[in-house]
Short mmCIF file of C-alpha atoms in Angstrom, two decimals:
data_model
loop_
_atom_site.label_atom_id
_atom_site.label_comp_id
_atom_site.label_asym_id
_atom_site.label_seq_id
_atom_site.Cartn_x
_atom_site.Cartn_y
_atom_site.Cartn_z
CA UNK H 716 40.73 98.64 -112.59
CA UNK H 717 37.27 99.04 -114.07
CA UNK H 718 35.40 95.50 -113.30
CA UNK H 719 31.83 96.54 -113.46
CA UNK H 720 29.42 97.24 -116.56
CA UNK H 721 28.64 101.10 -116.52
CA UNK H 722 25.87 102.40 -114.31
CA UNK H 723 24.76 105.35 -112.34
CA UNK H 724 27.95 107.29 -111.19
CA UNK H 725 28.67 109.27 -108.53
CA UNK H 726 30.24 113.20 -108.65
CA UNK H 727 33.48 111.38 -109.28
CA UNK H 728 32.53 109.75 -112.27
CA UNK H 729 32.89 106.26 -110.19
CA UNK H 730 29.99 103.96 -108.75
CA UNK H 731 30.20 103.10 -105.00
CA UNK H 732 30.31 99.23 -106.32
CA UNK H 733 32.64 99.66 -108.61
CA UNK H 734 35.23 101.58 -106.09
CA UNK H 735 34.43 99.02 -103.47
CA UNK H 736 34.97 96.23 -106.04
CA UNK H 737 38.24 97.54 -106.94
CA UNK H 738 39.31 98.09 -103.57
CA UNK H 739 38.90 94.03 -103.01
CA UNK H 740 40.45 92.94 -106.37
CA UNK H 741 43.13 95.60 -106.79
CA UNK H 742 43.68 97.76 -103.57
CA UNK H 743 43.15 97.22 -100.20
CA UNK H 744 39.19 96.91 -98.81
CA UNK H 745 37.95 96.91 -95.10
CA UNK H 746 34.63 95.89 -93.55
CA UNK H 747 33.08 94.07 -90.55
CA UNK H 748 31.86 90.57 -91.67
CA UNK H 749 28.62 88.67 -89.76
CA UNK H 750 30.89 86.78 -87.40
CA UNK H 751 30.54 84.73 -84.88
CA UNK H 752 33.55 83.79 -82.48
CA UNK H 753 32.89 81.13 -80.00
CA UNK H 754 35.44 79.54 -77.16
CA UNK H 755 35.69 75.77 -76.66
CA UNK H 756 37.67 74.86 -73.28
CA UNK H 757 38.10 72.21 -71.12
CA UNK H 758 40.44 68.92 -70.86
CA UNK H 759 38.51 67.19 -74.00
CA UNK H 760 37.94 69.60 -76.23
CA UNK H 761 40.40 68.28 -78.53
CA UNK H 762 39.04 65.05 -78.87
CA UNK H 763 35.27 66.41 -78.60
CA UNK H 764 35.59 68.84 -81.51
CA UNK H 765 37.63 65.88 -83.73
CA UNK H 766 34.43 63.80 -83.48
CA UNK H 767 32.20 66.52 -84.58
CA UNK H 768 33.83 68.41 -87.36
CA UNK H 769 34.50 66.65 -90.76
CA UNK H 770 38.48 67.82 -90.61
CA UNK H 771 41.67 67.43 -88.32
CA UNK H 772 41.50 68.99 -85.00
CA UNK H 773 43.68 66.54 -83.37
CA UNK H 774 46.71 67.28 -85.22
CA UNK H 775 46.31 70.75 -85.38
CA UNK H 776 49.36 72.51 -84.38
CA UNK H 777 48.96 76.14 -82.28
CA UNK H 778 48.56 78.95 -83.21
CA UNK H 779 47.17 77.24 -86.79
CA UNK H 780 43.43 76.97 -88.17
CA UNK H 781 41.31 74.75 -90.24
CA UNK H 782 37.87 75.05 -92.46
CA UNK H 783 35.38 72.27 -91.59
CA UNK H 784 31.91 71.42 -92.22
CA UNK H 785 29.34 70.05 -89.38
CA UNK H 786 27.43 67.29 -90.88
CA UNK H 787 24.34 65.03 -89.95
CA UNK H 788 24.78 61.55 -89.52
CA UNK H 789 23.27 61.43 -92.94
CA UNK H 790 26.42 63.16 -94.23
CA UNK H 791 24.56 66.35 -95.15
CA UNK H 792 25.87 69.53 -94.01
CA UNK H 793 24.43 71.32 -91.25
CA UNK H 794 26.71 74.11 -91.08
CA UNK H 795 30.43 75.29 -92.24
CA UNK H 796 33.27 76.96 -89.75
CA UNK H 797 36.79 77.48 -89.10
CA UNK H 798 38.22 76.25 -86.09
CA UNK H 799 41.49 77.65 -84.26
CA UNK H 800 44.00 75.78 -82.17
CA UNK H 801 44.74 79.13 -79.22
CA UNK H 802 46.80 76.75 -77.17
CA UNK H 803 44.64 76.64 -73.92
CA UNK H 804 41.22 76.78 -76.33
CA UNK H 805 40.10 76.18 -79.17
CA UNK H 806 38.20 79.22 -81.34
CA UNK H 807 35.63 78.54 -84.14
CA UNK H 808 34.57 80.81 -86.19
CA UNK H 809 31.23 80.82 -88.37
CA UNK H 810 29.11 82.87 -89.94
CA UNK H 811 26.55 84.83 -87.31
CA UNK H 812 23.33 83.39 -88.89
CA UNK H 813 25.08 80.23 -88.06
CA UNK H 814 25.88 80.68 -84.49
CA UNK H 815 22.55 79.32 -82.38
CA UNK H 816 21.99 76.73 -84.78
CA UNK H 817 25.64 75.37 -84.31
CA UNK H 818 25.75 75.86 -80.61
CA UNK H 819 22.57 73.78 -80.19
CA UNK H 820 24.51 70.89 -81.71
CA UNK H 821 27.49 71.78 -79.77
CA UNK H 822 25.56 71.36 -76.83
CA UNK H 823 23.22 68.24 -77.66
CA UNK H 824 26.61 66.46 -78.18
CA UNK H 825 28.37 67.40 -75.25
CA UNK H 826 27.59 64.87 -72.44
CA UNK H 827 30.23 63.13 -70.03
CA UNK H 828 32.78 65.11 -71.97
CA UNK H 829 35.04 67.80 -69.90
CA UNK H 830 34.27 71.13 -72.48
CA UNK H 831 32.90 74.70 -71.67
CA UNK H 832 31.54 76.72 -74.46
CA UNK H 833 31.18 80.50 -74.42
CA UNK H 834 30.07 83.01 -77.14
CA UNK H 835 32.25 85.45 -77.53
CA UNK H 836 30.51 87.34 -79.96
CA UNK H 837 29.92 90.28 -78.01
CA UNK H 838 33.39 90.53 -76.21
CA UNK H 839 35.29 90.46 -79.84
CA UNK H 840 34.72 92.23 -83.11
CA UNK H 841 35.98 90.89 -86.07
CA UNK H 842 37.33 93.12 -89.50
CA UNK H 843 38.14 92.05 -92.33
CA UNK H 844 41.16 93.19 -95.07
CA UNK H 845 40.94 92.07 -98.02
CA UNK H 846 43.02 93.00 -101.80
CA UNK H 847 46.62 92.73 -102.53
CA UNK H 848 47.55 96.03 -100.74
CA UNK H 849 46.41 94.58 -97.79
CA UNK H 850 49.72 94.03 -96.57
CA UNK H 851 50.95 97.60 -96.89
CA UNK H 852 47.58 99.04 -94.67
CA UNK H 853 48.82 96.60 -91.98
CA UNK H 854 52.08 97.89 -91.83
CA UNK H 855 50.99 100.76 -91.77
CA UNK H 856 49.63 100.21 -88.74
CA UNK H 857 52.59 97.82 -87.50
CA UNK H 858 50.04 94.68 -87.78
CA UNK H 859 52.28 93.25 -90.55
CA UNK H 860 53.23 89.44 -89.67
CA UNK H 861 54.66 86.53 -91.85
CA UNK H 862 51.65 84.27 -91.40
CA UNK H 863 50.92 81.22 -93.73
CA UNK H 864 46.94 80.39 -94.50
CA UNK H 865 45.00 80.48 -91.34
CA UNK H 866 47.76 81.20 -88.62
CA UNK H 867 47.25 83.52 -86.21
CA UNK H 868 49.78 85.68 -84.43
CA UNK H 869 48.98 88.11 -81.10
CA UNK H 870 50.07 91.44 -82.33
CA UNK H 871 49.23 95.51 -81.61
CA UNK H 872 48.69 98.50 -83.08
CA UNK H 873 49.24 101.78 -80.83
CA UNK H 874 48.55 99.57 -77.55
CA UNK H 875 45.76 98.17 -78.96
CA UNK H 876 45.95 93.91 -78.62
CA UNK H 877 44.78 92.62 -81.99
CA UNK H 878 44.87 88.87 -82.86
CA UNK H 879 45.88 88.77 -87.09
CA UNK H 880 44.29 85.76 -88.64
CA UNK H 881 45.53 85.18 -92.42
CA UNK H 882 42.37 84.39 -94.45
CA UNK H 883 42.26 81.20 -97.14
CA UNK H 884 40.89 82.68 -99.91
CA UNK H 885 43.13 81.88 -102.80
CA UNK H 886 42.74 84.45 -104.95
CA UNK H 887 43.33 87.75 -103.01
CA UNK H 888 45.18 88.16 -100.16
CA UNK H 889 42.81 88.60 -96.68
CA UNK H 890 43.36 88.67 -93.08
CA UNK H 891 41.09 89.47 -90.07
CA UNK H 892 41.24 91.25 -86.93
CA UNK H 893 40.02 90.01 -84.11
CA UNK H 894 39.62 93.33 -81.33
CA UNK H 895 37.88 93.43 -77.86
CA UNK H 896 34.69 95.11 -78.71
CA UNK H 897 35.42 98.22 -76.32
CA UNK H 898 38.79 98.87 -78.73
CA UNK H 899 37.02 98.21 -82.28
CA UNK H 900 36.07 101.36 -82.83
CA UNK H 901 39.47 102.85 -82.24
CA UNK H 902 41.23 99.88 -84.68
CA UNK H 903 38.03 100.57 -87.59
CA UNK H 904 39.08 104.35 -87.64
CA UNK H 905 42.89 103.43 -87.84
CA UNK H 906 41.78 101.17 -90.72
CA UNK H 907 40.31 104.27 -92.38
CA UNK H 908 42.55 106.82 -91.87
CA UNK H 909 45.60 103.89 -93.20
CA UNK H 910 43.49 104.59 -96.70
CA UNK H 911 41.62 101.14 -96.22
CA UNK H 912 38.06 101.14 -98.29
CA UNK H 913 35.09 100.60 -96.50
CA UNK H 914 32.73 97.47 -98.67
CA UNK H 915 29.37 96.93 -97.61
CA UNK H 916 27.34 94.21 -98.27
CA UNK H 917 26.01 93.99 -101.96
CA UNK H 918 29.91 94.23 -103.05
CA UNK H 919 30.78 91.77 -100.46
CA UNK H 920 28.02 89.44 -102.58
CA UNK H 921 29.47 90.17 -105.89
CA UNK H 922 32.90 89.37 -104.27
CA UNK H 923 31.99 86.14 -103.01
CA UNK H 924 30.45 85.20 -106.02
CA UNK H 925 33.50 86.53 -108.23
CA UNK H 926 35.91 84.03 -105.66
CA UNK H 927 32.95 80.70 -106.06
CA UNK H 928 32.46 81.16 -102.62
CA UNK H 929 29.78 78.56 -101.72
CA UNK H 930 27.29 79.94 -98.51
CA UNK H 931 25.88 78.12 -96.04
CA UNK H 932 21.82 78.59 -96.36
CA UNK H 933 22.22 79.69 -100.04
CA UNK H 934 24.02 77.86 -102.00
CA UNK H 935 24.93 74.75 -99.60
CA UNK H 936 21.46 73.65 -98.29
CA UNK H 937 20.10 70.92 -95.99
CA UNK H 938 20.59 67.88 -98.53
CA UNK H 939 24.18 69.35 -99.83
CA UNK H 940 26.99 66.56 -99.47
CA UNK H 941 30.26 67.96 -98.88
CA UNK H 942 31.62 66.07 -102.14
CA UNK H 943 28.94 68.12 -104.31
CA UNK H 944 30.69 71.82 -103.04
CA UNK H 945 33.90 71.58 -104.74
CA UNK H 946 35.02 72.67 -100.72
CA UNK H 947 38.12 69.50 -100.41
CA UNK H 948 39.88 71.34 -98.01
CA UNK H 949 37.09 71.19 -95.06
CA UNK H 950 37.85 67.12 -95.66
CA UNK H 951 39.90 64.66 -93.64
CA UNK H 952 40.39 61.18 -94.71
CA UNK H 953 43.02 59.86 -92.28
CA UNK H 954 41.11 61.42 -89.02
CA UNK H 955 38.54 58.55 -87.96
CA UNK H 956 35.29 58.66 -86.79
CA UNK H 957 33.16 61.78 -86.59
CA UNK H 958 29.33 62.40 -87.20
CA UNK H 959 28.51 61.53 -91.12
CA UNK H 960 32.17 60.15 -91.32
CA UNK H 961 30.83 56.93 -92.89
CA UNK H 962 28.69 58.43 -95.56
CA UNK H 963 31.66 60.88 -96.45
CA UNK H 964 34.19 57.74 -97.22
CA UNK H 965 31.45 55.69 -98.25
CA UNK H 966 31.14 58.48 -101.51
CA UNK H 967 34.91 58.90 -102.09
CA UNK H 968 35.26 55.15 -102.58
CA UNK H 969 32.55 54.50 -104.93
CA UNK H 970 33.50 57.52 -107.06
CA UNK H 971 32.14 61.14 -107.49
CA UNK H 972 28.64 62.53 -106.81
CA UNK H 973 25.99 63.23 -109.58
CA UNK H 974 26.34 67.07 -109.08
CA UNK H 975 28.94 69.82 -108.82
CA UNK H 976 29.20 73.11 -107.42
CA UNK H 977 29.98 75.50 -110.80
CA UNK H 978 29.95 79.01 -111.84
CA UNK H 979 27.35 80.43 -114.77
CA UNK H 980 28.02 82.73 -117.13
CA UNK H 981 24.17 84.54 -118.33
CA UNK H 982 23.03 85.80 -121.23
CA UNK H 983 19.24 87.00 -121.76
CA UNK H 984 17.04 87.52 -118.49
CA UNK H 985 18.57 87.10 -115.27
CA UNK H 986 17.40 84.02 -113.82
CA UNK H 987 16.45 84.24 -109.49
CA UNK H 988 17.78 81.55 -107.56
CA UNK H 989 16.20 78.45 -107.33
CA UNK H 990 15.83 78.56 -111.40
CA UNK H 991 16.86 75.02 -112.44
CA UNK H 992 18.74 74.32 -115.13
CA UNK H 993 17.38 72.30 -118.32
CA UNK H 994 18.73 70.56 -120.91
CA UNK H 995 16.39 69.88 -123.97
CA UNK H 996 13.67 70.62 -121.28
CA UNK H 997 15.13 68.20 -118.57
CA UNK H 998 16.33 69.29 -114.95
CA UNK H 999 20.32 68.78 -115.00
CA UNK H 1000 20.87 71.43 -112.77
CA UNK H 1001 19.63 74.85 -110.22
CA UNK H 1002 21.02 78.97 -109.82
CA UNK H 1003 21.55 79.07 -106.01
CA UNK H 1004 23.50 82.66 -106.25
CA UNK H 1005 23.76 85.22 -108.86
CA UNK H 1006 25.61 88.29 -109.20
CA UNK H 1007 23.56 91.76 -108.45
CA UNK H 1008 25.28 93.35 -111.26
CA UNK H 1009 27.31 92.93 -114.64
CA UNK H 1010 30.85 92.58 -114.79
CA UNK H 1011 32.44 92.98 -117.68
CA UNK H 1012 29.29 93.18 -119.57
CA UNK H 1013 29.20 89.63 -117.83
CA UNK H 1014 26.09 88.40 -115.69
CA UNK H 1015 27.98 85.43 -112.97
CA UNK H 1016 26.10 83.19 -111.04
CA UNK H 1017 26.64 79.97 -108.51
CA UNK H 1018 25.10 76.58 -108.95
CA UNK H 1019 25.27 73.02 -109.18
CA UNK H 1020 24.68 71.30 -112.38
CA UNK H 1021 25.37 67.22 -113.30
CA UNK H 1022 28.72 66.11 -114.22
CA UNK H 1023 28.15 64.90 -117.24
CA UNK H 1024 27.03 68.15 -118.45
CA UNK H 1025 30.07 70.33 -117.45
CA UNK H 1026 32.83 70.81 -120.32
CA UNK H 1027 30.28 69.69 -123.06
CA UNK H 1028 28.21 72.12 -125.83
CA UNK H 1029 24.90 71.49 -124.76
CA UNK H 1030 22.29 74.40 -124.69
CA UNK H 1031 21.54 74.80 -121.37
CA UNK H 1032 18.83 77.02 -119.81
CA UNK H 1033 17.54 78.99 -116.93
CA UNK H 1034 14.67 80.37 -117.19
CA UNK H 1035 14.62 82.62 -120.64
CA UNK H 1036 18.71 82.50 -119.74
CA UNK H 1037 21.23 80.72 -121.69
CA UNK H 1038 23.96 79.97 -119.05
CA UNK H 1039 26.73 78.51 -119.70
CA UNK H 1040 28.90 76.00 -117.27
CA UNK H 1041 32.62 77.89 -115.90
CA UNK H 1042 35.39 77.07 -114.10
CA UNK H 1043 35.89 78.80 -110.48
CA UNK H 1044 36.85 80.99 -109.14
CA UNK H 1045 35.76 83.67 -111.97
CA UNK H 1046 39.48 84.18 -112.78
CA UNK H 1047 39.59 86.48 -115.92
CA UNK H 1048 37.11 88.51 -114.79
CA UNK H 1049 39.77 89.79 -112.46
CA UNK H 1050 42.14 90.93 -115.44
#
């Protein structure tokens, strides 16, 4: 599956991208993604975490995970993670570049309440599979569980204890691994040898961008409302009170927000990020990600632009760019 424009090739006649890209979209691709794992204990943790996160920790049954943004009592986000019900604990997950921001809230908010926080960060690695052979590299390696979006299930491979954690991106299959650091080595190799495809990071970009994967400190920034990132699922409406809860139900009843989170399609110079958007020399818009190379003969990007502007035949601009408003995730572009 050839998904990238041609460029410089290696002895094989294939780019490093381009393999890597076609590992994630049509094969099976391994790497070790930023993580940040971090334990929350105690006899209130349930209730604690409920009133900080914008989705359903209460109800969340074990052994099952949720996505969730952190907001300010402004309703702006502050930071985006995934938090685990582990029975005795609860796990969250976030990015790493996330991790001391988030546990100085943790920690400003925790007062008479019973919790105990510990980074795990160094004590567990986290890999990543991603691609619709996925599957077949974990049973390779007898990791292979029935697990539905973000369940987790204890499992091994030769001895080795490895918790599986099925991803939520909709559009490829994904899982991660969750090791002790003193056995990661030994499960990375296994990954390897089970013909998994190493992706570093400027694929892992293009990938993201390919799936309209919003970022925290990128594209979702310190005025973002939740409602503006297309990201529904991190949202509970039935759950009560939490930090920015009012501002969140406050927008939902009076109707949408003036912006939404899109994908671009180029043509002309490649704009940078932070290019805004015009419209007969007006700001409807901004580029907060874009795509390192062509696909498809295809320059992507990530942005917001106003409502009223998506689905319409305006010229729009960015920069010397024409871009033009499309539907995410980039879907064809994985035909």
């Amino acid at each position: 599956m050839h998904v990238l424009a041609q460029q410089e090739q290696n002895a094989s006649g294939e780019t490093d991208s381009r393999r890597e890209l076609t590992a994630l979209v049509a094969g099976c691709g391994i790497y070790r993604p930023e993580r940040a794992l971090i334990s929350l204990t105690g006899r209130d943790r349930v209730r604690w975490l409920n009133g900080m996160v914008s989705n359903n920790i209460r109800d969340l049954a074990a052994g099952h995970g949720v996505y969730a943004f952190v907001l300010t009592p402004q309703g702006h986000i502050q930071a985006d993670l995934y938090a685990f019900n582990r029975g005795e604990s609860l796990l969250i997950e976030t990015e790493r570049v996330q991790s001391a921001a988030l546990l100085q809230i943790f920690r400003k908010y925790i007062i008479m309440d019973k919790v105990e926080i510990e980074d795990l960060s160094e004590k567990i690695v986290v890999f990543s599979v991603t691609g619709p052979k996925s599957e077949e590299v974990l049973d390779s390696l007898g990791l292979s569980k029935d697990l539905g979006t973000l369940q987790l299930a204890e499992t091994n491979s030769n001895g080795t204890a490895v918790t599986l954690v099925r991803g939520d991106n909709p559009s490829f299959p994904n899982y991660e691994l969750w090791v002790a650091a003193e056995q990661a080595e030994s499960v990375w190799n296994s990954l390897l040898q089970a013909d998994g495809i190493e992706v570093h990071e400027p694929t892992l970009e293009t990938f993201r961008i390919l799936c309209g994967i919003p970022k925290v400190g990128q594209d979702i920034r310190e005025k973002t409302l939740p409602h503006e990132t297309g990201q529904e699922r991190a949202l509970n409406f039935n759950k009560g009170c939490y930090i920015g809860q009012e501002i969140v139900e406050r927008i939902r009843s009076r109707g949408a927000v003036h912006k939404a989170f899109v994908g671009f399609e180029v043509e002309g110079p490649v704009p940078s990020a932070a290019t805004k958007i015009q419209s007969e020399g007006k700001d409807v818009g901004e580029i907060t990600s874009v795509a390192a190379e062509p696909l498809n003969k295809k320059r992507l990007a990530l942005g917001y632009l106003r409502r009223e502007f998506i689905g319409t035949e305006k010229v729009l601009t960015a920069g010397e760019a024409q871009v033009k408003a499309a539907t995410l995730p980039f879907v064809g572009i994985f035909k």
